[in-house]
PDB file of C-alpha atoms in Angstrom:
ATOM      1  CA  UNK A 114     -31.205  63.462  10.740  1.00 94.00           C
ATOM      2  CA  UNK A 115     -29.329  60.414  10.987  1.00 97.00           C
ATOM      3  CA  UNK A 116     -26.331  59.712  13.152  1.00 97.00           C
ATOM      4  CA  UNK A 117     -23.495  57.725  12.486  1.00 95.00           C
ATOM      5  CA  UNK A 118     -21.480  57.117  16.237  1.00 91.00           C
ATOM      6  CA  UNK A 119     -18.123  56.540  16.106  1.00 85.00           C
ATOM      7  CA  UNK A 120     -14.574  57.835  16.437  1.00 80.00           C
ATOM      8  CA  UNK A 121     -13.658  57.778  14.586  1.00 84.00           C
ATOM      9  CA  UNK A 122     -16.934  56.433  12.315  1.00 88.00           C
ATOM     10  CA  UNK A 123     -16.331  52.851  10.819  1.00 89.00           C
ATOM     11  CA  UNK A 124     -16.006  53.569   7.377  1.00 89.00           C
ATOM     12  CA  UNK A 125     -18.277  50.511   5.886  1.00 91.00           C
ATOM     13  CA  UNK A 126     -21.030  52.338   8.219  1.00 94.00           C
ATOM     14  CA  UNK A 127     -21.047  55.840   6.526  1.00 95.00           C
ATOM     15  CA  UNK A 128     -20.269  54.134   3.045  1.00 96.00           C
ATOM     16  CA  UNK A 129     -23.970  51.785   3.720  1.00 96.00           C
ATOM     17  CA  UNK A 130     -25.620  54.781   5.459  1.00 97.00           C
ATOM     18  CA  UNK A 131     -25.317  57.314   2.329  1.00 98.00           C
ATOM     19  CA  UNK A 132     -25.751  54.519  -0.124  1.00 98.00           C
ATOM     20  CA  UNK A 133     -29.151  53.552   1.958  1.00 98.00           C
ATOM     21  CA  UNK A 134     -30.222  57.287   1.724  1.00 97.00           C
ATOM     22  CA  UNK A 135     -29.617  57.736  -1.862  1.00 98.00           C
ATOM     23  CA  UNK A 136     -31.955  55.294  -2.661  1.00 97.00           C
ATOM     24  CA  UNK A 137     -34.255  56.209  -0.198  1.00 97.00           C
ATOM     25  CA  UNK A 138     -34.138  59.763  -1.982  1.00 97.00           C
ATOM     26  CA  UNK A 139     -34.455  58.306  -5.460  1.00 97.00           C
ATOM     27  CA  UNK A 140     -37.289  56.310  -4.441  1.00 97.00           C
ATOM     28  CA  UNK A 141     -36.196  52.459  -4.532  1.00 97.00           C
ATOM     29  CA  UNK A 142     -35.850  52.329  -0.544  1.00 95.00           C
ATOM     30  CA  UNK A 143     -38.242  52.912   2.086  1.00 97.00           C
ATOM     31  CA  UNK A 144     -37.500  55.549   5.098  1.00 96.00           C
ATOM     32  CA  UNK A 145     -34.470  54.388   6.898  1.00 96.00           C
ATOM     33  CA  UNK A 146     -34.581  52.594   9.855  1.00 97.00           C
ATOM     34  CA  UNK A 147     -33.339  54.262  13.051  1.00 97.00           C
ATOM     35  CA  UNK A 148     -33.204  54.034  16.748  1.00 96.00           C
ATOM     36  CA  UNK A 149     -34.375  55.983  19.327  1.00 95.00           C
ATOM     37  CA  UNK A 150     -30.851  57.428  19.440  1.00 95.00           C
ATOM     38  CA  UNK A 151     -31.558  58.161  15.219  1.00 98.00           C
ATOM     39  CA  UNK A 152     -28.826  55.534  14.490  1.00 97.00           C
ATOM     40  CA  UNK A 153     -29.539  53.253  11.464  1.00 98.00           C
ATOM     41  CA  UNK A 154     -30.875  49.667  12.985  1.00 96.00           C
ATOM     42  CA  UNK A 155     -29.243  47.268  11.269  1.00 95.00           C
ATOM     43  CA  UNK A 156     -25.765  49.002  12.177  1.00 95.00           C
ATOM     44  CA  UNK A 157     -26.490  49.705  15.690  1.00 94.00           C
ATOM     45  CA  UNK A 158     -29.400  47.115  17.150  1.00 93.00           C
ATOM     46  CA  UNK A 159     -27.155  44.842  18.811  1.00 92.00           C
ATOM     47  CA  UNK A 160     -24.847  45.048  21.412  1.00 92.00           C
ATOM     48  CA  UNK A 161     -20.732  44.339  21.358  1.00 90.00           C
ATOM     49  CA  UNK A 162     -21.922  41.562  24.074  1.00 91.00           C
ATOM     50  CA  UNK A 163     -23.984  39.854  21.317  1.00 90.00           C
ATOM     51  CA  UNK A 164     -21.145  39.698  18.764  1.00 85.00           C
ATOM     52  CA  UNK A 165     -18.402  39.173  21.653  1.00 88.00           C
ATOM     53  CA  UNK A 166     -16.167  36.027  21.652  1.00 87.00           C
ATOM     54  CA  UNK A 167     -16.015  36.330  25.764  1.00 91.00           C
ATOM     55  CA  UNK A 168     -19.840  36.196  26.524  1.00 90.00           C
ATOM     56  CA  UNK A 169     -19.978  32.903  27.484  1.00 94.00           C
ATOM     57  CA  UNK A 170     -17.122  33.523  29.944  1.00 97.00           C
ATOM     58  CA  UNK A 171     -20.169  36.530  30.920  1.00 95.00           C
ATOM     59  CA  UNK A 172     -22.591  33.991  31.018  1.00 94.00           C
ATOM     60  CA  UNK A 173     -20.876  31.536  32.934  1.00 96.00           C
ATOM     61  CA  UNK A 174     -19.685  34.318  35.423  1.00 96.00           C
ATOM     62  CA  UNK A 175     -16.007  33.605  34.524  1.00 97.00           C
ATOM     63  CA  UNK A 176     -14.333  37.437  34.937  1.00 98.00           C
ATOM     64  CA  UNK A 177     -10.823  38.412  33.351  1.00 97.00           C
ATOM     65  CA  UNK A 178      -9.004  39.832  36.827  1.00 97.00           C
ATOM     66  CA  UNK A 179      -6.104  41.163  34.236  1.00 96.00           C
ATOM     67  CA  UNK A 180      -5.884  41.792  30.778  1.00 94.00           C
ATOM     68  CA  UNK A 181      -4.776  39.084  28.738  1.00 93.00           C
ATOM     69  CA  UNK A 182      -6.876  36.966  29.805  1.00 95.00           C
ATOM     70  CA  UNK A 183      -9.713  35.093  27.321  1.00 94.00           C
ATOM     71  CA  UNK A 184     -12.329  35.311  29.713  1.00 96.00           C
ATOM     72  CA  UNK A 185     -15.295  38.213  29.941  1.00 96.00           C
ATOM     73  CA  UNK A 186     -13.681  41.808  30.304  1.00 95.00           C
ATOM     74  CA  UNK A 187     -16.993  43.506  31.882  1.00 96.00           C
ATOM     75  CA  UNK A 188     -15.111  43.765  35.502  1.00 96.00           C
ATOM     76  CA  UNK A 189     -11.955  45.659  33.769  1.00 97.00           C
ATOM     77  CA  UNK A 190     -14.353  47.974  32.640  1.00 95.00           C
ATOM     78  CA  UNK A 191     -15.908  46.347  29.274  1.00 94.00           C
ATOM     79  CA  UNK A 192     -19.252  48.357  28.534  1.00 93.00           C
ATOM     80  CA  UNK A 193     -19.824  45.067  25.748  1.00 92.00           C
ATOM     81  CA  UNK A 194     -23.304  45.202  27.236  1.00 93.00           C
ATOM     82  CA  UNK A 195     -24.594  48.327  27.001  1.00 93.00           C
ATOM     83  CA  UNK A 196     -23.009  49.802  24.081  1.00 91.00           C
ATOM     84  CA  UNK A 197     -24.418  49.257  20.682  1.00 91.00           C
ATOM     85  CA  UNK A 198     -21.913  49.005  18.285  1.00 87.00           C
ATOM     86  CA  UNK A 199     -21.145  46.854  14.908  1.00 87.00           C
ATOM     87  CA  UNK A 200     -17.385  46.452  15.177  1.00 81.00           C
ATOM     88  CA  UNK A 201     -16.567  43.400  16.949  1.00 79.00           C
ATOM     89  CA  UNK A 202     -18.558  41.927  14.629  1.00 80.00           C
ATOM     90  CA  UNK A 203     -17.413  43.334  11.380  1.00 83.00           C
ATOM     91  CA  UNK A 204     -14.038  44.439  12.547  1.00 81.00           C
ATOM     92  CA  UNK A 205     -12.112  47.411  11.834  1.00 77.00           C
ATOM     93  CA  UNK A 206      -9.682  46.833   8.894  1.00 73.00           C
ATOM     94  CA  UNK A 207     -10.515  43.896   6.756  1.00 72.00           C
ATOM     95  CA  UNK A 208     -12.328  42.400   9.511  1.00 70.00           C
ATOM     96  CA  UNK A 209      -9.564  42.581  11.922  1.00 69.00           C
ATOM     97  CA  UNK A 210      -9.377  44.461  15.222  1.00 67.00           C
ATOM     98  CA  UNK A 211     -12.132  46.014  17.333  1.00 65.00           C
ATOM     99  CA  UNK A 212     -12.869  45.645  20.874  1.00 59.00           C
TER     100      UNK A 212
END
């Protein structure tokens, strides 16, 4: 079992996913790497905060108090931190959009 998150799921992150697994299955790939949460790794080991233009407004303690603003979202109810998710980084359609 392998799970994709997502909603809906990034495209580029099914596409890889299935590609990975059909070479796992003919034999030119080892096992695929997952998570505890059975999400493949190099999709899903890093958090939005890691790929986020605004953490070092989060580092530096600088809080947006309305949207709009550039600095760090977290106190308007960004969960950049926690979640672990590939689209800031990689964006949504041809690398634009995400978070």
């Amino acid at each position: 079992i392998v799970c994709i998150p997502g909603c809906p799921v990034h495209p580029d992150n099914a596409s890889e996913t299935l590609l990975y697994l059909l070479y796992q299955a003919a034999g030119a790939a080892p096992m695929i790497p997952l998570d505890e949460e059975l999400r493949p790794t190099w999709l899903f080991g890093a958090t939005v905060h890691e790929g986020c233009d605004r953490a070092g407004y989060y580092e530096q303690g600088q809080f947006a108090e309305e949207y709009g603003s550039p600095q760090c979202l977290v106190k308007l109810g960004c969960w950049g931190p926690v979640v672990k998710c590939n689209v800031p980084k990689r964006g949504w359609i041809n690398g634009v959009g995400g978070c």
